[in-house]
CSV table of C-alpha atoms in Angstrom, one decimal:
chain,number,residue,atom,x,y,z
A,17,UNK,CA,83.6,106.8,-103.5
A,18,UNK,CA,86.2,108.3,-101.4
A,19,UNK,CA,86.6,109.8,-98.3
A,20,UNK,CA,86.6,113.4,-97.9
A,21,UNK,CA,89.3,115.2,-95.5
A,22,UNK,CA,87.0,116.1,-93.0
A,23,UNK,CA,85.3,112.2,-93.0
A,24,UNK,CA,88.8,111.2,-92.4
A,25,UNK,CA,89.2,113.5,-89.5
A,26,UNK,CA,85.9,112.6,-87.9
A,27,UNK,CA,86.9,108.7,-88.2
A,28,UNK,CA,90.4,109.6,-86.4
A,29,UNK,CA,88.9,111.4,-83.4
A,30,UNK,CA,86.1,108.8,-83.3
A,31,UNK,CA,89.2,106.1,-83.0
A,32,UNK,CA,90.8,108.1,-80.1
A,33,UNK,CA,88.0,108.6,-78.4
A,34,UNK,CA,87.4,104.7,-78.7
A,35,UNK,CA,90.8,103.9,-77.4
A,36,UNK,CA,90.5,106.6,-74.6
A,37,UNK,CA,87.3,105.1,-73.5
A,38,UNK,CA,89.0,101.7,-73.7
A,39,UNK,CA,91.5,102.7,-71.4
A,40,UNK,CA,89.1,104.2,-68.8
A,41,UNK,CA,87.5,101.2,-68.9
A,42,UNK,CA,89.9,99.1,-68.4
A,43,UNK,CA,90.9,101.5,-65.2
A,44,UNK,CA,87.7,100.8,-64.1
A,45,UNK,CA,87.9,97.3,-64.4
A,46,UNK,CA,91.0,97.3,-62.5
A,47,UNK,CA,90.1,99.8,-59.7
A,48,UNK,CA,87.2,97.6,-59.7
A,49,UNK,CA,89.1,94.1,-59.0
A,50,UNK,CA,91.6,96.1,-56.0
A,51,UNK,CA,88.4,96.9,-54.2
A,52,UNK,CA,86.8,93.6,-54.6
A,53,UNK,CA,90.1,92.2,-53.5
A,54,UNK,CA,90.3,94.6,-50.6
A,55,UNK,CA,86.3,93.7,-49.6
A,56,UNK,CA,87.2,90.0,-49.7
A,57,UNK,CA,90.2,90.6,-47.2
A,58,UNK,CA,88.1,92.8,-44.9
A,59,UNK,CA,85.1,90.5,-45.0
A,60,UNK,CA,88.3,88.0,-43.9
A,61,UNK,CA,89.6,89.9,-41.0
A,62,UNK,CA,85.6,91.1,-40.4
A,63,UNK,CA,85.0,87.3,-40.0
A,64,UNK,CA,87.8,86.1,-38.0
A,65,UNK,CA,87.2,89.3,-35.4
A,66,UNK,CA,83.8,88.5,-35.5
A,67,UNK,CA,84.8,84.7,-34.3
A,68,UNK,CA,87.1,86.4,-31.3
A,69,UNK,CA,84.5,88.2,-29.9
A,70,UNK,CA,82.0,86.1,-30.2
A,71,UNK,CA,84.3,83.5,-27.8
A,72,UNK,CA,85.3,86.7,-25.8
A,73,UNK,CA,81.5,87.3,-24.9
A,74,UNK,CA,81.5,82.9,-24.6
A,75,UNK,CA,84.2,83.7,-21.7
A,76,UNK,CA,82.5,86.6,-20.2
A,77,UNK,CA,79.4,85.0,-20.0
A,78,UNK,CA,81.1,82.1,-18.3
A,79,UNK,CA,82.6,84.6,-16.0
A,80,UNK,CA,79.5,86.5,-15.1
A,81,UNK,CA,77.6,83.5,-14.6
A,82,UNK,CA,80.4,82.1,-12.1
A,83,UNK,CA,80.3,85.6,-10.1
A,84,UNK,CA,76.1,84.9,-10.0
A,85,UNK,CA,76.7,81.9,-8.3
A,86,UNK,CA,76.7,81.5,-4.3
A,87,UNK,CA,79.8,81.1,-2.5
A,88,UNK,CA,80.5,77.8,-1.4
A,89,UNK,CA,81.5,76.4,2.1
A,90,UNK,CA,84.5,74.6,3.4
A,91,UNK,CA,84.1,71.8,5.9
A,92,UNK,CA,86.2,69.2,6.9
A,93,UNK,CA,84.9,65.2,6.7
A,94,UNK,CA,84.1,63.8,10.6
A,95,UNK,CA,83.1,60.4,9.4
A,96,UNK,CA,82.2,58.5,6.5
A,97,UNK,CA,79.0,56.8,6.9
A,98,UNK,CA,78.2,54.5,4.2
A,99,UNK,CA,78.2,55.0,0.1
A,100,UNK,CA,75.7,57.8,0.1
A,101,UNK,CA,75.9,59.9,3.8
A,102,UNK,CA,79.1,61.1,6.1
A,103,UNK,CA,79.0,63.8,8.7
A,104,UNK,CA,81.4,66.9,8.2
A,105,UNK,CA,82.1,70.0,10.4
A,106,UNK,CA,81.6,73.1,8.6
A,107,UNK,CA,84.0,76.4,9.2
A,108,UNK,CA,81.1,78.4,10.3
A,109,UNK,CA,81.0,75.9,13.4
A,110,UNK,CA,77.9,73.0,13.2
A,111,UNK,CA,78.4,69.9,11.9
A,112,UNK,CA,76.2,68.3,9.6
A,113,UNK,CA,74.9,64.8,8.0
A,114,UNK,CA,74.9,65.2,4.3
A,115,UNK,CA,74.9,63.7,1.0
A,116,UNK,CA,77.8,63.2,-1.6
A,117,UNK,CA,77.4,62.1,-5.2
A,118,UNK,CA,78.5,59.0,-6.2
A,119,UNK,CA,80.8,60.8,-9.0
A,120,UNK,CA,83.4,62.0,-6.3
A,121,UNK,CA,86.8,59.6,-6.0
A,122,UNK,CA,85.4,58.1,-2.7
A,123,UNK,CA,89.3,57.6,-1.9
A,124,UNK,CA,89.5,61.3,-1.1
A,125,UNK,CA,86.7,61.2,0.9
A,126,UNK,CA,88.2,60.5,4.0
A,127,UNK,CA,88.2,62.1,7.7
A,128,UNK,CA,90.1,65.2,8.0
A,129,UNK,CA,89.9,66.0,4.2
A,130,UNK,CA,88.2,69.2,3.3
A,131,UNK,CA,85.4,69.8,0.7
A,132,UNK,CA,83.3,72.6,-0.8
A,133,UNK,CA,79.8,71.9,0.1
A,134,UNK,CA,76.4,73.9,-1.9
A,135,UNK,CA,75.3,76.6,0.3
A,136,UNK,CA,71.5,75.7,-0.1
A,137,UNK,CA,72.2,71.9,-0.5
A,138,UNK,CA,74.8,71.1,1.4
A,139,UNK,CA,76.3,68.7,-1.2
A,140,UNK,CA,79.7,68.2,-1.9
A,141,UNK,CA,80.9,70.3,-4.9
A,142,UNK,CA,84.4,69.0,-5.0
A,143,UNK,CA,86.8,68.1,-2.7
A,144,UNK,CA,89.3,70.8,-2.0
A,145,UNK,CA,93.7,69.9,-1.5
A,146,UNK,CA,95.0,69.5,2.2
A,147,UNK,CA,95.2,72.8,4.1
A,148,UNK,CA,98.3,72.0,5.2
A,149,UNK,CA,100.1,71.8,1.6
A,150,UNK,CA,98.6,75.3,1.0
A,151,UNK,CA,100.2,76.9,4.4
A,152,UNK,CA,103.5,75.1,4.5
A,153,UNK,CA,104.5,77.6,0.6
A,154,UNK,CA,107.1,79.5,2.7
A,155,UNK,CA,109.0,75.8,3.4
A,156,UNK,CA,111.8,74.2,1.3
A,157,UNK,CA,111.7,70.7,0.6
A,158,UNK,CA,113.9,68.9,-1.6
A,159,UNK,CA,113.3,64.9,-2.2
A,160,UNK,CA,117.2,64.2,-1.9
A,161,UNK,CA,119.7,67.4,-1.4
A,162,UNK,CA,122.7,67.6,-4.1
A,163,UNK,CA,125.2,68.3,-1.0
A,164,UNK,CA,127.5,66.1,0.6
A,165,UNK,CA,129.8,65.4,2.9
A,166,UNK,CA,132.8,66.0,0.7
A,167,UNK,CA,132.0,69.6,0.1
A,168,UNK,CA,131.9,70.5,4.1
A,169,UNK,CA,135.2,71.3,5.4
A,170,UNK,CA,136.8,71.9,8.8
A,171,UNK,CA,134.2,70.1,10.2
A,172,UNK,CA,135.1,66.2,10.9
A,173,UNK,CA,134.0,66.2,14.7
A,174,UNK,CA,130.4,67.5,13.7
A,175,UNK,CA,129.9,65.5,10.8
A,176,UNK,CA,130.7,62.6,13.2
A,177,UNK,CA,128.3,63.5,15.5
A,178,UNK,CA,125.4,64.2,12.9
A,179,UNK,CA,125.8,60.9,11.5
A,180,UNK,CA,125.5,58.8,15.2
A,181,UNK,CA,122.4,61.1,16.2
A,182,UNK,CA,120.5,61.6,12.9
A,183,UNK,CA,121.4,59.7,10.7
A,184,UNK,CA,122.0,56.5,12.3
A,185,UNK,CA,118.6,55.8,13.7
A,186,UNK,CA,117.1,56.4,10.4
A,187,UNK,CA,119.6,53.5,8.6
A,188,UNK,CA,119.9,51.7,11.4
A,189,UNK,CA,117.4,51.6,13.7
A,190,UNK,CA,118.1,47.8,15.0
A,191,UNK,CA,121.5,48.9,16.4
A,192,UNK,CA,119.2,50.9,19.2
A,193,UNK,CA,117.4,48.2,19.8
A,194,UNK,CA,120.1,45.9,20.6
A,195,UNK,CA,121.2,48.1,22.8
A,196,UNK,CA,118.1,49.2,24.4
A,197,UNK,CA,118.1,52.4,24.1
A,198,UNK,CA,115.7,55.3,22.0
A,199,UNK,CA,117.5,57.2,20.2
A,200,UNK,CA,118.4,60.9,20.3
A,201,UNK,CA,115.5,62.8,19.2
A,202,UNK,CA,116.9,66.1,17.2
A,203,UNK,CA,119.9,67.9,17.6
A,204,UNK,CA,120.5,71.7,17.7
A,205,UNK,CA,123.7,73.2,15.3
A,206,UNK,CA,124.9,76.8,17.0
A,207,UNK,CA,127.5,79.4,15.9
A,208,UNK,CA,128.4,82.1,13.8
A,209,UNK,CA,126.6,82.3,10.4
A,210,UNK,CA,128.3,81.1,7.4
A,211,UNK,CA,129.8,78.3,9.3
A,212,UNK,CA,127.7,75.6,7.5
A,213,UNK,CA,125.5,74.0,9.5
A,214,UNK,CA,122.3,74.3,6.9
A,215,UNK,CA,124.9,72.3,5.0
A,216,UNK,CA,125.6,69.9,8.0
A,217,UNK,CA,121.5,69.1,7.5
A,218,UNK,CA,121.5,69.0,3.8
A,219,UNK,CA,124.4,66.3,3.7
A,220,UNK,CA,122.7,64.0,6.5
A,221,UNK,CA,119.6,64.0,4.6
A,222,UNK,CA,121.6,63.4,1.8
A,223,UNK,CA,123.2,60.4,2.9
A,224,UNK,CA,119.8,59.0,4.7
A,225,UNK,CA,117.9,59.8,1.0
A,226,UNK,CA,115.3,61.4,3.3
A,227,UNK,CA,113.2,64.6,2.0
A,228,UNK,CA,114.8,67.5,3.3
A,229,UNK,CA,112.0,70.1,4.9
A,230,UNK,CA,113.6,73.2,5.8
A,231,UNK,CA,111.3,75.9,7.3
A,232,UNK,CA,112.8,79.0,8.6
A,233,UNK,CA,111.2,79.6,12.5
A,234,UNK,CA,110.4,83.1,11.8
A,235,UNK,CA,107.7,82.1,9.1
A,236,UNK,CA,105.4,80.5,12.3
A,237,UNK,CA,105.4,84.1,13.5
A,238,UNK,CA,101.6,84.8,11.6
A,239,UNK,CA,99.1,87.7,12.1
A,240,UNK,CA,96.4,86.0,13.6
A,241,UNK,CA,96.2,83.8,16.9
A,242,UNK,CA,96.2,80.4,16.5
A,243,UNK,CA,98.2,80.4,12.9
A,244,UNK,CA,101.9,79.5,14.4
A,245,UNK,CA,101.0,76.9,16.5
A,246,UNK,CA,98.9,75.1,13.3
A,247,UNK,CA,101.7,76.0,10.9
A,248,UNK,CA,103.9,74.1,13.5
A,249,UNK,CA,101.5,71.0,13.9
A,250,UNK,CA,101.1,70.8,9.6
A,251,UNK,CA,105.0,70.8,9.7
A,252,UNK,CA,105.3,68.0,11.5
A,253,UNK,CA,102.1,66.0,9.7
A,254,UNK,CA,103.8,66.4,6.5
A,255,UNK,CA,107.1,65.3,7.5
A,256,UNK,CA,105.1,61.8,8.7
A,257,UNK,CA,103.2,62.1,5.4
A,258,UNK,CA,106.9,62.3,3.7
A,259,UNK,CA,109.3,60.0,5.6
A,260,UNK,CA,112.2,59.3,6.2
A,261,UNK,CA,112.4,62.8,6.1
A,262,UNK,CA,114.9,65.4,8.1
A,263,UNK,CA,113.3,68.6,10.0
A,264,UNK,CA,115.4,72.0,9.4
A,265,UNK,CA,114.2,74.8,11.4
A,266,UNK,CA,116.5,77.5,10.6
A,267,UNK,CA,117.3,80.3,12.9
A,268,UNK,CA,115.2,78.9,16.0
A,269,UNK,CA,115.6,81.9,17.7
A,270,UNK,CA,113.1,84.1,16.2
A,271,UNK,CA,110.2,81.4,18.2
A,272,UNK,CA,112.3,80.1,20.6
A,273,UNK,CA,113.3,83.2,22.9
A,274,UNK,CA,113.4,83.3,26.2
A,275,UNK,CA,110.1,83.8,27.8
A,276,UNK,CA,109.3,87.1,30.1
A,277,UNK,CA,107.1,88.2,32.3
A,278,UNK,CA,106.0,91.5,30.7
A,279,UNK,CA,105.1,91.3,27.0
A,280,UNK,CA,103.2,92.2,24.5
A,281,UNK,CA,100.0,90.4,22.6
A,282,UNK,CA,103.1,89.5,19.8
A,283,UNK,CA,104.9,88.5,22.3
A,284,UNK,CA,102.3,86.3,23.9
A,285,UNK,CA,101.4,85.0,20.9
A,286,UNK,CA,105.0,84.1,19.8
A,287,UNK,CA,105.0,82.2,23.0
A,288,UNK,CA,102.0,80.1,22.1
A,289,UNK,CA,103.6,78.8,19.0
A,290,UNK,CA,106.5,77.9,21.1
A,291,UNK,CA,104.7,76.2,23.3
A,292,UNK,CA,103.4,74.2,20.4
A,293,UNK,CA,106.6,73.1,19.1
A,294,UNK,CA,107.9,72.2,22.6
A,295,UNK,CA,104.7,69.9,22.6
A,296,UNK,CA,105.4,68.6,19.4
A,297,UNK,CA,108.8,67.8,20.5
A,298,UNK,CA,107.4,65.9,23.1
A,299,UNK,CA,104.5,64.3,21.8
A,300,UNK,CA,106.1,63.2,18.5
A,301,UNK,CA,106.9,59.6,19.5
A,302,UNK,CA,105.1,57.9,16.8
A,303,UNK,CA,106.8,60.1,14.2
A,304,UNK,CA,108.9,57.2,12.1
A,305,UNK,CA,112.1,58.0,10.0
A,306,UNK,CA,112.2,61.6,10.9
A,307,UNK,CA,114.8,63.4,12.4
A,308,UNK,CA,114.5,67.1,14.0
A,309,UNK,CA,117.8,69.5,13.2
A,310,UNK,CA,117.3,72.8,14.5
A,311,UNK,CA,120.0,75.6,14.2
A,312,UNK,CA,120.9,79.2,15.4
A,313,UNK,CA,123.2,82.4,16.0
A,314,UNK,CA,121.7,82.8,19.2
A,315,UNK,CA,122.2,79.8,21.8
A,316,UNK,CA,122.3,82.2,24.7
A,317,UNK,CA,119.2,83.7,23.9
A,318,UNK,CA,117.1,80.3,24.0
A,319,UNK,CA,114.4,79.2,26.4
A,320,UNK,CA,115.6,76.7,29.0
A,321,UNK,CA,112.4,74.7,28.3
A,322,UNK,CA,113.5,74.3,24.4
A,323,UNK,CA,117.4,73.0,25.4
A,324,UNK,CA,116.0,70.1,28.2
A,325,UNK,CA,116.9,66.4,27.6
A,326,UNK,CA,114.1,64.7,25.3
A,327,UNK,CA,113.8,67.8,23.0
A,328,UNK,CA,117.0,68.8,21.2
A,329,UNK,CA,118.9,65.8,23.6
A,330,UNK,CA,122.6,66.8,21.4
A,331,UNK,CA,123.8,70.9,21.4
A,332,UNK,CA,126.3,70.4,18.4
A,333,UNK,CA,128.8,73.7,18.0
A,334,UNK,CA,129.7,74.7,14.5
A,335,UNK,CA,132.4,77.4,15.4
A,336,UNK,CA,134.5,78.9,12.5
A,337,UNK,CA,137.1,77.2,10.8
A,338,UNK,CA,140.2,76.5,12.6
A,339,UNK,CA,143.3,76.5,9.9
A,340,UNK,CA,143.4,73.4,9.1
A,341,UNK,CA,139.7,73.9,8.0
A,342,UNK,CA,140.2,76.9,6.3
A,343,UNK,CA,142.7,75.2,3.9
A,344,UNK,CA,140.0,72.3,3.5
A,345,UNK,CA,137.1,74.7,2.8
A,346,UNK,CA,139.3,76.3,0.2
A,347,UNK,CA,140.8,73.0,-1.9
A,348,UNK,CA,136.8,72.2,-1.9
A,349,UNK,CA,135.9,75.8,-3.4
A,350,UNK,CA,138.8,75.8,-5.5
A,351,UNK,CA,138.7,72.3,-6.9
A,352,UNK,CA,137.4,73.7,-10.3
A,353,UNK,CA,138.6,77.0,-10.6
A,354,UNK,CA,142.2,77.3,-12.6
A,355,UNK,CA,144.2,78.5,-10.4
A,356,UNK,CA,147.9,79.4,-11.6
A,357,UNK,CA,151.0,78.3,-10.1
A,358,UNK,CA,152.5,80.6,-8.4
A,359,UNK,CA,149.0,80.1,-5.9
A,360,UNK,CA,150.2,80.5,-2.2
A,361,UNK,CA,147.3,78.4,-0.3
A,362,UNK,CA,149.5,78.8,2.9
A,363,UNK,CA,149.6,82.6,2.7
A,364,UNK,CA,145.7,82.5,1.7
A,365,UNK,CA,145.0,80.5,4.8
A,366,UNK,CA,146.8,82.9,7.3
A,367,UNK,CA,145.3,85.6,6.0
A,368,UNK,CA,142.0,84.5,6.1
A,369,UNK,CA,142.0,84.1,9.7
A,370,UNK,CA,138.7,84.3,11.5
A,371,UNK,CA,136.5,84.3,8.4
A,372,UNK,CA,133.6,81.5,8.1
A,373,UNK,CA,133.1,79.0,5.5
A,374,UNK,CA,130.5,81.6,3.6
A,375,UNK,CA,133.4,84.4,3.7
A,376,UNK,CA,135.9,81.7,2.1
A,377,UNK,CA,133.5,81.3,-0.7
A,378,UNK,CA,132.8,85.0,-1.3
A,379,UNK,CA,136.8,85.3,-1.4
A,380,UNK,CA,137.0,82.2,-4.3
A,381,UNK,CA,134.2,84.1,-5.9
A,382,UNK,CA,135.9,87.5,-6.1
A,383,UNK,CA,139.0,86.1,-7.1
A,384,UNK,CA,137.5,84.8,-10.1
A,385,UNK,CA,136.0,88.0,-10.6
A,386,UNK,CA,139.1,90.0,-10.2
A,387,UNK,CA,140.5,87.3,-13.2
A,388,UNK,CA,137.6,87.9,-15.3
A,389,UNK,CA,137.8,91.4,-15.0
A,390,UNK,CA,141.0,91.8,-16.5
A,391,UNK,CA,140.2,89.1,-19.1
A,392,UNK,CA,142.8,86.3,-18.0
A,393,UNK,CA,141.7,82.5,-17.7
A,394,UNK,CA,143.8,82.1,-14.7
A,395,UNK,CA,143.1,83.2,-11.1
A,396,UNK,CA,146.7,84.3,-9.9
A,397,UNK,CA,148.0,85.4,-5.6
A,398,UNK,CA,147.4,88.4,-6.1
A,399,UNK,CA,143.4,87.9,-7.4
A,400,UNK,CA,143.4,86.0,-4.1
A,401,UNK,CA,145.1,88.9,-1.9
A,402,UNK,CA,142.6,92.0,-4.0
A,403,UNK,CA,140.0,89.4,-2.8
A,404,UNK,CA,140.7,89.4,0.8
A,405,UNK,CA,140.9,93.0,1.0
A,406,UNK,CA,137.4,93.6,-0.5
A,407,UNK,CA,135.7,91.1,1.2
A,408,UNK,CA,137.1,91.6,4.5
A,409,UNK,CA,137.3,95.5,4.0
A,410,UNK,CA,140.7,96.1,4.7
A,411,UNK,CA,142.0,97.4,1.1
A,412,UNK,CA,143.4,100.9,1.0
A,413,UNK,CA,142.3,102.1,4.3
A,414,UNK,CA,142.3,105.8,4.1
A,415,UNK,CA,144.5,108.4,6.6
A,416,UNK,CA,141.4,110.5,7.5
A,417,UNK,CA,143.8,112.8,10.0
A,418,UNK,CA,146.5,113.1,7.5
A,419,UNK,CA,143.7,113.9,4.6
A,420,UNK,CA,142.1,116.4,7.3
A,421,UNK,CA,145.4,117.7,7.6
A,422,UNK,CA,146.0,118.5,3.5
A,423,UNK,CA,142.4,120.2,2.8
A,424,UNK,CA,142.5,122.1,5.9
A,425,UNK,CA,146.0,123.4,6.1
């Protein structure tokens, strides 16, 4: 039997609308899979943020509980009694007999070191670093200083004389003793700035492989009474603690003024610290393989009770290069720069006359500058003489009078 027209038509549409629903379906299906897709990554990141916070709240809770807990005390160890019990002095004043668990390095517990102690026990919590490591920040202290005496120049006489007074009695001591005498307790380096005498101390220490301490004197000036004159006593500790070591007080004379009868609580107070370095000074006889450099700008200004024999017992002068040391403080600068040859030292040394070490280096500097400036590889005379000029000020000085005179008829 066959089909009629219109059965034909019916199956055609019933086909397309098959094939249409197909397709939607398999829209579906696909829509479908890019949201499952999507929910698995967010249920990923959901996770993983889920992880963060919980150790986020771990941390916080750590941090609240360490803000619930009491504040603990510092004391410092008087005595260590036996395994269990020592006596400590606390910072509020009393001293007490306590306790101390067994798990503590008992090598740290010893007198004068400082622990936290339980305020409602009184047992050790920990045991805390030295006080003096923690005030001494503002210091400099190198193990062995990269400076020697081949990069000082002009200054033969001085090196000469740091060697006998510091650095002799540190490698040898015997030669004192044969004679009989003690040797020179510190030595104090004056004159102009940039004349090298932080480099004087740096080379001894060098030469002596002594840690180099340098402190400059202005950082014992504290706020409160009492904290100079400690700062000044911790100084000294740690350079026993470290020996053979070297002593550097730069710029002495912010501590080390002369004393007057009207002053002020600063003033007073600056005096105190003073006096604790002239006691130092004095009562450091015990103090080993250190020697004590001290240097300033200002000899005239010092206190006469700083300059006596059996404090500084030497007064070394670092004045500014002569010429001969000018042309020695410039081969050492110029040693690596590439210089060309038309190079006049002689000229660069005349005109350089009455500049220090420091304002020879600035000049080698700004040479090289000039050079790179105009992209050459060699440092030519006239580098040198643009150099001069800037860094002593004297290029193109400028007619004011005669300028006056254009603008103003």
């Amino acid at each position: 039997m066959e089909n009629s027209p219109n059965d034909l038509q019916d199956i055609e549409e019933l086909k397309r609308e098959i094939d249409s629903l197909r397709e939607e379906n398999s829209k579906t299906k696909r829509n479908l899979m890019w949201k499952v897709r999507k929910l698995e990554k967010d249920k990923i990141l959901t996770e993983n943020e889920k992880i963060r916070l919980e150790r986020e709240l771990k941390s916080l809770r750590g941090e609240v509980e360490r803000f619930r807990a009491p504040p603990l005390l510092i004391a410092n160890i008087i005595d260590v009694i036996d395994d269990s019990r020592m006596t400590v002095k606390a910072s509020t004043g009393p001293s007490f007999l306590i306790h101390y668990s067994k798990f503590i390095d008992e090598k740290s517990l010893v007198p004068g070191a400082r622990v936290a102690l339980n305020q409602q026990t009184f047992g050790v919590v920990e045991v805390l670093p030295s006080e003096k490591d923690a005030n001494v920040s503002g210091m400099e202290i190198e193990a062995k200083p990269d400076v020697s005496y081949e990069q000082i120049g002009g200054l033969e006489e001085q090196i000469v004389e740091v060697k006998e007074t510091v650095e002799l009695p540190l490698k040898h001591p015997e030669l004192f003793e044969k004679v009989g005498i003690d040797p020179p307790k510190g030595i104090l380096l004056y004159g102009p700035p940039g004349t090298g005498k932080t480099l004087l101390a740096k080379a001894v220490a060098n030469e002596t492989n002594a840690t180099f301490i340098k402190v400059v004197a202005s950082e014992f000036v504290k706020k409160y009474i009492g904290e100079g004159a400690r700062m000044v006593r911790e100084v000294f500790e740690l350079a026993k603690e470290k020996a053979p070591s070297i002593i550097f007080i730069d710029e002495l004379d912010a501590v080390a003024a002369q004393r007057l009868k009207s002053s002020t609580s600063g003033d007073r107070e600056v005096q105190r610290t003073l006096m604790q370095l002239l006691a130092e000074l004095d009562g450091f006889e015990a103090r080993g393989d250190i020697g004590i450099i001290g240097a300033t700008n200002r000899a005239d200004i010092l206190d006469p009770a700083l300059l006596r024999p059996g404090r500084f017992d030497r007064f070394i002068e670092v004045p500014a290069p002569n010429e001969d040391g000018r042309r020695e403080i410039l081969k050492i600068h110029t040693r690596k720069m590439n210089l060309s040859k038309d190079i006049d030292m002689d000229l660069i040394v005349s005109l350089s006359e009455g500049c220090s070490g420091a304002d020879l280096k600035a000049i080698c500097t700004e040479a090289g500058m000039f050079a790179i400036r105009e992209e050459r590889d060699t440092i030519t005379n006239a580098d040198f003489m643009d150099a001069i000029d800037k860094t002593r000020g004297t290029k193109h000085e400028v007619d004011f009078e005669k300028e006056a005179g254009v603008m103003f008829g």
